[in-house]
Amino acid sequence: MVNPSLATTPSRTGGTPLLEIDDLRVYYQTVAGVARAVDGVRLTVGRGEILGIAGESGCGKSTLSSALLRLVRPPGHIAGGRVTLRPAGRDPIDLLGVDDATLRAVRWRHLSYIPQGSMNSLNPVMRVVDQFVDVMVEHGAGSRQEARDAVPELLRQVGLDGHVARMFPHELSGGMKQRVIIAMATALKPDLMIADEPTTALDVNVQRVVIQTLGDLRERLGVSLIIVTHDMAVHAELVDRVAVMYAGNIVEVGDVTQIFKRPRHPYTQGLIGSIPRVGGERTRLSGIAGSAPSPRNWPSGCRFHPRCPRAMPICQAEPPILLPVADPLVAAAKPPGLVACHLYTASGTEQPR
Ligand code: SF4
């Protein structure tokens, strides 16, 4: 069933969204059957907005982010949907429909992608500056000399000294490599950057630096960001809105304050309840019972029902629809959150048990 409310998922900044994902589906053909890793996602990202995508491992968030740039590898394929990017000053781009040459021209210039573990993808035998120059020249950022001259400033924008340009990757710490990759992703001043698990494998101090770097880039360059991570602390520190994914779909979208203070969906409540707190009253971590289901065999109805502490008879039979749920504690100026759960009526009132 098509849910009309999803296509207009509101963004924090309002107006025409920069990116619109409509009914995106990514399936993997395996010997054991079809795995529906991403199964009808609808989302928007506003201009200058940082959207976080949260969820456990295996919920489909990395597949979703790679599909936005058609980087899904066989046996995966994009089974349907539409992704539209609206860069400032040019016609909308149908990212799933354009030919390969157009898509290559869009990458880096309008939309850059920092895949998981990308700091290990730096070429170990090339100086940092030469790796920048190759990318920039290939994507039409001017001559080799112009690209070379621009590198120190790009590095300074992510808090690195300009002399890092002359270094080899083995001379850099993990955090420095990650910031080099982020600087490279900004080299052509894209409208949108997607970062998949940008702080994974970094120690907490370096994580903080990377988070600050990404936040500063939004302020300085006006770039929009999609941050994909299972780490709820990163969402709390960096993003404006959080989209929570479960079993290949979005189950809740909301302003970051609302998601952390008043999570609605029982799955979101479980994610928030499993974060250890420092200070304040001592509470027992609640967590989420069981484990994520297989994408080859999603449960019927609400896919969370086998693990949900509040499941009702209807939950096994009918998939819930993502609907706006107003929250009187969230400022009226902010768009209402969306929740896919039978506990809520269309007016946002939680149903009595
Ligand atoms: Fe739980 Fe039912 Fe809501 Fe699903 S629809 S999250 S099973 S209460």
mmCIF file of C-alpha atoms and ligand atoms in Angstrom:
data_model
loop_
_atom_site.group_PDB
_atom_site.id
_atom_site.type_symbol
_atom_site.label_atom_id
_atom_site.label_comp_id
_atom_site.label_asym_id
_atom_site.label_seq_id
_atom_site.Cartn_x
_atom_site.Cartn_y
_atom_site.Cartn_z
ATOM 1 C CA MET A 1 0.000 0.000 0.000
ATOM 2 C CA VAL A 2 1.330 3.468 -0.867
ATOM 3 C CA ASN A 3 1.451 5.762 2.094
ATOM 4 C CA PRO A 4 0.979 9.352 0.901
ATOM 5 C CA SER A 5 2.353 10.864 4.097
ATOM 6 C CA LEU A 6 5.771 9.361 3.513
ATOM 7 C CA ALA A 7 6.483 11.129 0.265
ATOM 8 C CA THR A 8 6.257 14.433 2.067
ATOM 9 C CA THR A 9 8.273 13.508 5.152
ATOM 10 C CA PRO A 10 9.074 17.029 6.404
ATOM 11 C CA SER A 11 12.665 18.183 6.820
ATOM 12 C CA ARG A 12 13.921 20.510 9.531
ATOM 13 C CA THR A 13 14.685 23.346 7.129
ATOM 14 C CA GLY A 14 11.356 23.175 5.283
ATOM 15 C CA GLY A 15 10.982 24.211 1.625
ATOM 16 C CA THR A 16 11.725 21.958 -1.305
ATOM 17 C CA PRO A 17 13.934 19.162 -0.045
ATOM 18 C CA LEU A 18 17.426 18.759 -1.448
ATOM 19 C CA LEU A 19 17.056 14.996 -1.626
ATOM 20 C CA GLU A 20 13.881 12.975 -1.929
ATOM 21 C CA ILE A 21 13.865 9.189 -1.582
ATOM 22 C CA ASP A 22 10.631 7.625 -2.717
ATOM 23 C CA ASP A 23 9.759 3.963 -2.199
ATOM 24 C CA LEU A 24 13.377 2.820 -2.587
ATOM 25 C CA ARG A 25 13.835 -0.952 -2.671
ATOM 26 C CA VAL A 26 17.127 -2.865 -2.753
ATOM 27 C CA TYR A 27 17.017 -6.649 -2.974
ATOM 28 C CA TYR A 28 19.713 -9.321 -2.923
ATOM 29 C CA GLN A 29 19.231 -12.523 -4.893
ATOM 30 C CA THR A 30 20.779 -15.336 -2.838
ATOM 31 C CA VAL A 31 20.673 -19.132 -3.187
ATOM 32 C CA ALA A 32 18.355 -19.190 -0.173
ATOM 33 C CA GLY A 33 15.915 -16.666 -1.660
ATOM 34 C CA VAL A 34 15.450 -12.914 -2.099
ATOM 35 C CA ALA A 35 16.688 -10.725 0.742
ATOM 36 C CA ARG A 36 14.725 -7.451 0.838
ATOM 37 C CA ALA A 37 17.394 -5.362 2.554
ATOM 38 C CA VAL A 38 15.739 -2.002 1.829
ATOM 39 C CA ASP A 39 12.034 -2.334 1.319
ATOM 40 C CA GLY A 40 10.103 0.822 0.469
ATOM 41 C CA VAL A 41 12.014 3.668 2.141
ATOM 42 C CA ARG A 42 10.698 7.218 1.798
ATOM 43 C CA LEU A 43 12.686 10.104 3.256
ATOM 44 C CA THR A 44 13.751 13.656 2.541
ATOM 45 C CA VAL A 45 16.812 15.718 3.397
ATOM 46 C CA GLY A 46 16.541 19.497 3.623
ATOM 47 C CA ARG A 47 19.104 22.069 2.485
ATOM 48 C CA GLY A 48 21.728 22.570 5.175
ATOM 49 C CA GLU A 49 20.253 19.769 7.249
ATOM 50 C CA ILE A 50 22.043 16.881 8.981
ATOM 51 C CA LEU A 51 19.903 13.750 8.892
ATOM 52 C CA GLY A 52 20.952 10.737 10.940
ATOM 53 C CA ILE A 53 20.004 7.187 9.979
ATOM 54 C CA ALA A 54 20.003 4.905 13.026
ATOM 55 C CA GLY A 55 19.377 1.227 13.646
ATOM 56 C CA GLU A 56 21.034 -2.054 14.560
ATOM 57 C CA SER A 57 23.475 -3.853 12.258
ATOM 58 C CA GLY A 58 21.590 -5.556 9.444
ATOM 59 C CA CYS A 59 18.632 -3.150 9.419
ATOM 60 C CA GLY A 60 19.519 -1.917 5.906
ATOM 61 C CA LYS A 61 20.983 1.513 6.621
ATOM 62 C CA SER A 62 24.332 0.983 4.829
ATOM 63 C CA THR A 63 22.573 -0.602 1.849
ATOM 64 C CA LEU A 64 20.263 2.402 1.726
ATOM 65 C CA SER A 65 23.133 4.889 1.724
ATOM 66 C CA SER A 66 25.095 3.053 -0.980
ATOM 67 C CA ALA A 67 21.973 2.772 -3.152
ATOM 68 C CA LEU A 68 21.626 6.563 -3.275
ATOM 69 C CA LEU A 69 24.701 6.603 -5.514
ATOM 70 C CA ARG A 70 23.934 3.293 -7.257
ATOM 71 C CA LEU A 71 26.873 1.642 -5.525
ATOM 72 C CA VAL A 72 25.036 -1.582 -4.627
ATOM 73 C CA ARG A 73 27.112 -4.558 -5.743
ATOM 74 C CA PRO A 74 25.755 -7.845 -7.159
ATOM 75 C CA PRO A 75 23.987 -9.975 -6.071
ATOM 76 C CA GLY A 76 22.232 -6.830 -4.861
ATOM 77 C CA HIS A 77 20.199 -4.650 -7.193
ATOM 78 C CA ILE A 78 17.907 -1.663 -6.972
ATOM 79 C CA ALA A 79 14.489 -3.216 -7.358
ATOM 80 C CA GLY A 80 12.481 -0.003 -7.523
ATOM 81 C CA GLY A 81 11.871 3.514 -6.336
ATOM 82 C CA ARG A 82 13.078 6.976 -7.166
ATOM 83 C CA VAL A 83 15.801 9.217 -5.731
ATOM 84 C CA THR A 84 15.767 12.886 -6.741
ATOM 85 C CA LEU A 85 18.539 15.371 -5.969
ATOM 86 C CA ARG A 86 17.820 19.071 -6.424
ATOM 87 C CA PRO A 87 21.158 20.924 -6.411
ATOM 88 C CA ALA A 88 20.988 24.709 -6.208
ATOM 89 C CA GLY A 89 20.761 26.356 -9.619
ATOM 90 C CA ARG A 90 20.205 23.285 -11.776
ATOM 91 C CA ASP A 91 17.438 20.936 -12.801
ATOM 92 C CA PRO A 92 16.552 18.034 -10.472
ATOM 93 C CA ILE A 93 18.619 14.897 -11.062
ATOM 94 C CA ASP A 94 16.949 11.490 -11.126
ATOM 95 C CA LEU A 95 19.834 9.583 -9.509
ATOM 96 C CA LEU A 96 18.489 6.119 -10.325
ATOM 97 C CA GLY A 97 17.537 7.024 -13.885
ATOM 98 C CA VAL A 98 20.479 9.048 -15.292
ATOM 99 C CA ASP A 99 23.101 7.369 -17.474
ATOM 100 C CA ASP A 100 26.472 6.354 -16.036
ATOM 101 C CA ALA A 101 28.328 9.373 -17.468
ATOM 102 C CA THR A 102 25.875 11.804 -15.853
ATOM 103 C CA LEU A 103 26.067 9.937 -12.576
ATOM 104 C CA ARG A 104 29.886 10.153 -12.642
ATOM 105 C CA ALA A 105 29.580 13.917 -13.143
ATOM 106 C CA VAL A 106 27.179 14.160 -10.195
ATOM 107 C CA ARG A 107 29.407 12.224 -7.807
ATOM 108 C CA TRP A 108 31.804 14.434 -5.836
ATOM 109 C CA ARG A 109 30.460 17.609 -7.458
ATOM 110 C CA HIS A 110 26.901 17.413 -6.106
ATOM 111 C CA LEU A 111 26.885 14.320 -3.917
ATOM 112 C CA SER A 112 29.883 12.785 -2.198
ATOM 113 C CA TYR A 113 29.998 9.513 -0.319
ATOM 114 C CA ILE A 114 32.279 8.437 2.500
ATOM 115 C CA PRO A 115 31.843 4.656 2.734
ATOM 116 C CA GLN A 116 32.438 2.650 5.879
ATOM 117 C CA GLY A 117 36.171 2.101 6.528
ATOM 118 C CA SER A 118 37.123 4.567 3.775
ATOM 119 C CA MET A 119 40.124 5.903 5.693
ATOM 120 C CA ASN A 120 41.816 2.607 4.808
ATOM 121 C CA SER A 121 41.218 3.246 1.120
ATOM 122 C CA LEU A 122 43.904 5.937 0.846
ATOM 123 C CA ASN A 123 46.640 4.805 -1.529
ATOM 124 C CA PRO A 124 49.620 3.971 0.745
ATOM 125 C CA VAL A 125 52.255 4.896 -1.849
ATOM 126 C CA MET A 126 50.873 8.322 -2.821
ATOM 127 C CA ARG A 127 51.208 11.578 -0.932
ATOM 128 C CA VAL A 128 47.926 13.032 0.302
ATOM 129 C CA VAL A 129 48.127 15.962 -2.122
ATOM 130 C CA ASP A 130 48.419 13.707 -5.178
ATOM 131 C CA GLN A 131 45.346 11.746 -4.123
ATOM 132 C CA PHE A 132 43.373 14.991 -3.895
ATOM 133 C CA VAL A 133 44.658 16.174 -7.274
ATOM 134 C CA ASP A 134 43.638 12.943 -9.043
ATOM 135 C CA VAL A 135 40.076 13.166 -7.717
ATOM 136 C CA MET A 136 39.700 16.901 -8.348
ATOM 137 C CA VAL A 137 41.078 16.887 -11.898
ATOM 138 C CA GLU A 138 39.052 13.832 -12.884
ATOM 139 C CA HIS A 139 35.899 15.639 -11.792
ATOM 140 C CA GLY A 140 36.706 18.901 -13.576
ATOM 141 C CA ALA A 141 37.944 21.081 -10.714
ATOM 142 C CA GLY A 142 40.576 22.771 -12.896
ATOM 143 C CA SER A 143 44.215 22.085 -13.752
ATOM 144 C CA ARG A 144 46.535 19.918 -11.669
ATOM 145 C CA GLN A 145 48.293 23.033 -10.384
ATOM 146 C CA GLU A 146 45.003 24.680 -9.365
ATOM 147 C CA ALA A 147 43.945 21.521 -7.569
ATOM 148 C CA ARG A 148 47.345 21.259 -5.859
ATOM 149 C CA ASP A 149 47.115 24.872 -4.658
ATOM 150 C CA ALA A 150 43.644 24.279 -3.172
ATOM 151 C CA VAL A 151 44.608 21.259 -1.046
ATOM 152 C CA PRO A 152 46.162 22.989 2.017
ATOM 153 C CA GLU A 153 43.027 25.105 2.506
ATOM 154 C CA LEU A 154 40.771 22.037 2.166
ATOM 155 C CA LEU A 155 42.836 20.341 4.869
ATOM 156 C CA ARG A 156 42.641 23.398 7.125
ATOM 157 C CA GLN A 157 38.835 23.315 6.806
ATOM 158 C CA VAL A 158 38.848 19.980 8.604
ATOM 159 C CA GLY A 159 41.320 21.144 11.259
ATOM 160 C CA LEU A 160 44.481 19.685 9.714
ATOM 161 C CA ASP A 161 47.677 21.618 9.080
ATOM 162 C CA GLY A 162 48.426 22.321 5.407
ATOM 163 C CA HIS A 163 51.709 20.377 5.599
ATOM 164 C CA VAL A 164 49.675 17.137 5.875
ATOM 165 C CA ALA A 165 49.337 17.450 2.085
ATOM 166 C CA ARG A 166 52.956 16.329 1.702
ATOM 167 C CA MET A 167 52.590 13.294 3.949
ATOM 168 C CA PHE A 168 51.941 9.633 3.120
ATOM 169 C CA PRO A 169 48.953 7.825 4.701
ATOM 170 C CA HIS A 170 51.198 5.692 6.974
ATOM 171 C CA GLU A 171 52.414 8.900 8.630
ATOM 172 C CA LEU A 172 48.854 9.818 9.700
ATOM 173 C CA SER A 173 46.809 8.657 12.696
ATOM 174 C CA GLY A 174 43.374 7.093 12.142
ATOM 175 C CA GLY A 175 41.622 10.355 12.986
ATOM 176 C CA MET A 176 43.842 12.329 10.590
ATOM 177 C CA LYS A 177 43.134 9.855 7.779
ATOM 178 C CA GLN A 178 39.413 10.147 8.398
ATOM 179 C CA ARG A 179 39.622 13.936 8.237
ATOM 180 C CA VAL A 180 41.660 13.712 5.008
ATOM 181 C CA ILE A 181 38.846 11.607 3.525
ATOM 182 C CA ILE A 182 36.245 14.134 4.733
ATOM 183 C CA ALA A 183 38.277 16.996 3.232
ATOM 184 C CA MET A 184 38.466 15.091 -0.063
ATOM 185 C CA ALA A 185 34.692 14.634 -0.021
ATOM 186 C CA THR A 186 34.285 18.427 0.277
ATOM 187 C CA ALA A 187 36.818 19.246 -2.456
ATOM 188 C CA LEU A 188 34.195 19.984 -5.117
ATOM 189 C CA LYS A 189 31.815 21.666 -2.660
ATOM 190 C CA PRO A 190 29.000 19.119 -2.969
ATOM 191 C CA ASP A 191 25.417 19.895 -1.991
ATOM 192 C CA LEU A 192 25.154 16.678 0.020
ATOM 193 C CA MET A 193 27.638 14.382 1.765
ATOM 194 C CA ILE A 194 26.780 10.875 2.935
ATOM 195 C CA ALA A 195 29.012 9.397 5.643
ATOM 196 C CA ASP A 196 28.587 5.735 6.588
ATOM 197 C CA GLU A 197 29.807 4.996 10.143
ATOM 198 C CA PRO A 198 32.320 7.897 10.048
ATOM 199 C CA THR A 199 33.492 7.379 13.645
ATOM 200 C CA THR A 200 33.683 3.590 13.808
ATOM 201 C CA ALA A 201 37.128 2.237 14.808
ATOM 202 C CA LEU A 202 38.222 5.596 16.236
ATOM 203 C CA ASP A 203 38.855 6.199 19.923
ATOM 204 C CA VAL A 204 36.429 8.470 21.747
ATOM 205 C CA ASN A 205 38.623 11.584 21.649
ATOM 206 C CA VAL A 206 39.135 11.262 17.923
ATOM 207 C CA GLN A 207 35.432 10.529 17.441
ATOM 208 C CA ARG A 208 34.665 13.872 19.030
ATOM 209 C CA VAL A 209 37.049 15.696 16.677
ATOM 210 C CA VAL A 210 35.473 14.013 13.639
ATOM 211 C CA ILE A 211 31.965 14.882 14.863
ATOM 212 C CA GLN A 212 32.976 18.521 15.371
ATOM 213 C CA THR A 213 34.595 18.587 11.941
ATOM 214 C CA LEU A 214 31.412 17.375 10.245
ATOM 215 C CA GLY A 215 29.277 19.869 12.189
ATOM 216 C CA ASP A 216 31.636 22.746 11.278
ATOM 217 C CA LEU A 217 31.440 21.860 7.591
ATOM 218 C CA ARG A 218 27.678 22.267 7.643
ATOM 219 C CA GLU A 219 28.051 25.689 9.276
ATOM 220 C CA ARG A 220 30.857 26.870 6.980
ATOM 221 C CA LEU A 221 29.908 25.352 3.631
ATOM 222 C CA GLY A 222 26.152 24.969 4.073
ATOM 223 C CA VAL A 223 26.475 21.354 2.952
ATOM 224 C CA SER A 224 23.737 18.879 3.895
ATOM 225 C CA LEU A 225 24.774 15.601 5.483
ATOM 226 C CA ILE A 226 23.396 12.109 5.913
ATOM 227 C CA ILE A 227 25.127 10.381 8.815
ATOM 228 C CA VAL A 228 24.618 6.618 8.924
ATOM 229 C CA THR A 229 25.566 5.027 12.224
ATOM 230 C CA HIS A 230 24.392 2.570 14.854
ATOM 231 C CA ASP A 231 26.017 4.832 17.482
ATOM 232 C CA MET A 232 23.211 6.829 19.084
ATOM 233 C CA ALA A 233 25.733 9.107 20.823
ATOM 234 C CA VAL A 234 26.872 10.383 17.418
ATOM 235 C CA HIS A 235 23.269 11.172 16.479
ATOM 236 C CA ALA A 236 22.749 12.987 19.789
ATOM 237 C CA GLU A 237 25.779 15.215 19.202
ATOM 238 C CA LEU A 238 25.576 15.908 15.507
ATOM 239 C CA VAL A 239 22.285 15.515 13.692
ATOM 240 C CA ASP A 240 19.104 17.611 13.391
ATOM 241 C CA ARG A 241 16.692 14.777 12.653
ATOM 242 C CA VAL A 242 16.923 11.037 13.143
ATOM 243 C CA ALA A 243 15.351 8.399 10.900
ATOM 244 C CA VAL A 244 15.218 5.051 12.713
ATOM 245 C CA MET A 245 15.412 1.987 10.451
ATOM 246 C CA TYR A 246 14.227 -1.489 11.301
ATOM 247 C CA ALA A 247 13.968 -4.502 9.009
ATOM 248 C CA GLY A 248 14.488 -2.563 5.790
ATOM 249 C CA ASN A 249 12.157 0.311 6.493
ATOM 250 C CA ILE A 250 11.828 3.551 8.450
ATOM 251 C CA VAL A 251 9.842 3.123 11.655
ATOM 252 C CA GLU A 252 10.250 6.590 13.179
ATOM 253 C CA VAL A 253 11.510 9.998 12.033
ATOM 254 C CA GLY A 254 11.808 12.958 14.335
ATOM 255 C CA ASP A 255 13.689 15.965 15.575
ATOM 256 C CA VAL A 256 16.751 14.745 17.490
ATOM 257 C CA THR A 257 15.510 16.218 20.787
ATOM 258 C CA GLN A 258 12.165 14.465 20.468
ATOM 259 C CA ILE A 259 13.761 11.155 19.498
ATOM 260 C CA PHE A 260 15.992 11.172 22.578
ATOM 261 C CA LYS A 261 13.556 12.692 25.085
ATOM 262 C CA ARG A 262 10.290 11.178 23.915
ATOM 263 C CA PRO A 263 10.903 8.264 21.566
ATOM 264 C CA ARG A 264 7.539 6.906 20.346
ATOM 265 C CA HIS A 265 8.186 3.651 18.563
ATOM 266 C CA PRO A 266 8.947 0.737 20.922
ATOM 267 C CA TYR A 267 12.045 -0.069 18.837
ATOM 268 C CA THR A 268 13.353 3.503 19.203
ATOM 269 C CA GLN A 269 12.563 3.311 22.922
ATOM 270 C CA GLY A 270 14.682 0.141 23.078
ATOM 271 C CA LEU A 271 17.586 1.788 21.252
ATOM 272 C CA ILE A 272 17.508 4.801 23.580
ATOM 273 C CA GLY A 273 17.016 2.570 26.640
ATOM 274 C CA SER A 274 20.181 0.633 25.858
ATOM 275 C CA ILE A 275 22.443 3.724 26.022
ATOM 276 C CA PRO A 276 24.409 3.849 29.298
ATOM 277 C CA ARG A 277 24.002 7.180 31.115
ATOM 278 C CA VAL A 278 26.720 9.020 32.986
ATOM 279 C CA GLY A 279 25.510 10.828 36.094
ATOM 280 C CA GLY A 280 21.936 11.250 37.303
ATOM 281 C CA GLU A 281 19.818 8.527 38.813
ATOM 282 C CA ARG A 282 21.082 4.968 38.324
ATOM 283 C CA THR A 283 18.739 3.053 36.030
ATOM 284 C CA ARG A 284 18.807 -0.450 34.582
ATOM 285 C CA LEU A 285 19.522 -0.586 30.830
ATOM 286 C CA SER A 286 16.437 -1.931 29.083
ATOM 287 C CA GLY A 287 17.776 -2.970 25.655
ATOM 288 C CA ILE A 288 15.820 -4.921 23.029
ATOM 289 C CA ALA A 289 14.965 -8.592 23.389
ATOM 290 C CA GLY A 290 15.891 -11.084 20.650
ATOM 291 C CA SER A 291 17.774 -10.358 17.467
ATOM 292 C CA ALA A 292 17.035 -8.702 14.132
ATOM 293 C CA PRO A 293 15.063 -10.886 11.685
ATOM 294 C CA SER A 294 16.411 -12.119 8.357
ATOM 295 C CA PRO A 295 15.690 -9.937 5.315
ATOM 296 C CA ARG A 296 14.793 -13.163 3.465
ATOM 297 C CA ASN A 297 11.872 -13.700 5.763
ATOM 298 C CA TRP A 298 10.546 -10.541 7.393
ATOM 299 C CA PRO A 299 7.855 -11.204 10.037
ATOM 300 C CA SER A 300 4.272 -10.521 8.968
ATOM 301 C CA GLY A 301 2.453 -7.327 9.956
ATOM 302 C CA CYS A 302 4.714 -5.095 11.994
ATOM 303 C CA ARG A 303 8.169 -6.569 11.456
ATOM 304 C CA PHE A 304 9.102 -5.692 15.045
ATOM 305 C CA HIS A 305 6.244 -7.667 16.603
ATOM 306 C CA PRO A 306 8.242 -10.770 17.668
ATOM 307 C CA ARG A 307 10.493 -8.519 19.788
ATOM 308 C CA CYS A 308 8.026 -5.856 20.838
ATOM 309 C CA PRO A 309 7.042 -5.691 24.525
ATOM 310 C CA ARG A 310 3.792 -3.922 23.570
ATOM 311 C CA ALA A 311 2.650 -6.081 20.655
ATOM 312 C CA MET A 312 -1.121 -6.457 20.177
ATOM 313 C CA PRO A 313 -3.088 -8.972 18.055
ATOM 314 C CA ILE A 314 -3.336 -6.488 15.168
ATOM 315 C CA CYS A 315 0.453 -6.183 15.018
ATOM 316 C CA GLN A 316 0.947 -9.666 13.514
ATOM 317 C CA ALA A 317 -1.664 -9.092 10.840
ATOM 318 C CA GLU A 318 -1.334 -5.510 9.602
ATOM 319 C CA PRO A 319 1.782 -3.536 8.750
ATOM 320 C CA PRO A 320 1.566 -0.135 10.462
ATOM 321 C CA ILE A 321 1.817 2.999 8.335
ATOM 322 C CA LEU A 322 4.260 5.820 9.014
ATOM 323 C CA LEU A 323 2.084 8.733 10.157
ATOM 324 C CA PRO A 324 2.681 12.193 11.635
ATOM 325 C CA VAL A 325 2.496 12.199 15.423
ATOM 326 C CA ALA A 326 2.401 15.645 17.017
ATOM 327 C CA ASP A 327 4.188 16.167 20.311
ATOM 328 C CA PRO A 328 3.119 19.125 22.476
ATOM 329 C CA LEU A 329 6.562 19.218 24.089
ATOM 330 C CA VAL A 330 8.305 19.797 20.778
ATOM 331 C CA ALA A 331 8.236 23.394 19.487
ATOM 332 C CA ALA A 332 5.337 24.001 17.101
ATOM 333 C CA ALA A 333 7.772 25.438 14.535
ATOM 334 C CA LYS A 334 9.378 22.035 14.150
ATOM 335 C CA PRO A 335 7.804 19.499 11.818
ATOM 336 C CA PRO A 336 5.929 16.693 13.573
ATOM 337 C CA GLY A 337 7.653 13.354 13.914
ATOM 338 C CA LEU A 338 6.459 10.280 12.028
ATOM 339 C CA VAL A 339 5.868 6.886 13.624
ATOM 340 C CA ALA A 340 4.843 3.513 12.165
ATOM 341 C CA CYS A 341 3.161 1.775 15.086
ATOM 342 C CA HIS A 342 -0.381 0.626 15.862
ATOM 343 C CA LEU A 343 -0.109 2.207 19.320
ATOM 344 C CA TYR A 344 -0.720 5.598 17.725
ATOM 345 C CA THR A 345 -3.765 6.863 15.949
ATOM 346 C CA ALA A 346 -3.572 9.286 13.059
ATOM 347 C CA SER A 347 -4.021 12.180 15.497
ATOM 348 C CA GLY A 348 -0.947 11.105 17.406
ATOM 349 C CA THR A 349 -2.783 9.876 20.483
ATOM 350 C CA GLU A 350 -1.396 6.752 22.018
ATOM 351 C CA GLN A 351 -4.085 4.105 22.146
ATOM 352 C CA PRO A 352 -5.051 2.630 25.519
ATOM 353 C CA ARG A 353 -3.725 -0.890 26.047
HETATM 354 FE FE1 SF4 B 1 4.973 -3.011 18.741
HETATM 355 FE FE2 SF4 B 1 2.661 -3.336 17.458
HETATM 356 FE FE3 SF4 B 1 3.841 -0.952 17.490
HETATM 357 FE FE4 SF4 B 1 4.872 -2.948 16.074
HETATM 358 S S1 SF4 B 1 2.906 -1.958 15.721
HETATM 359 S S2 SF4 B 1 5.985 -1.556 17.365
HETATM 360 S S3 SF4 B 1 4.444 -4.699 17.382
HETATM 361 S S4 SF4 B 1 3.006 -2.057 19.252
#
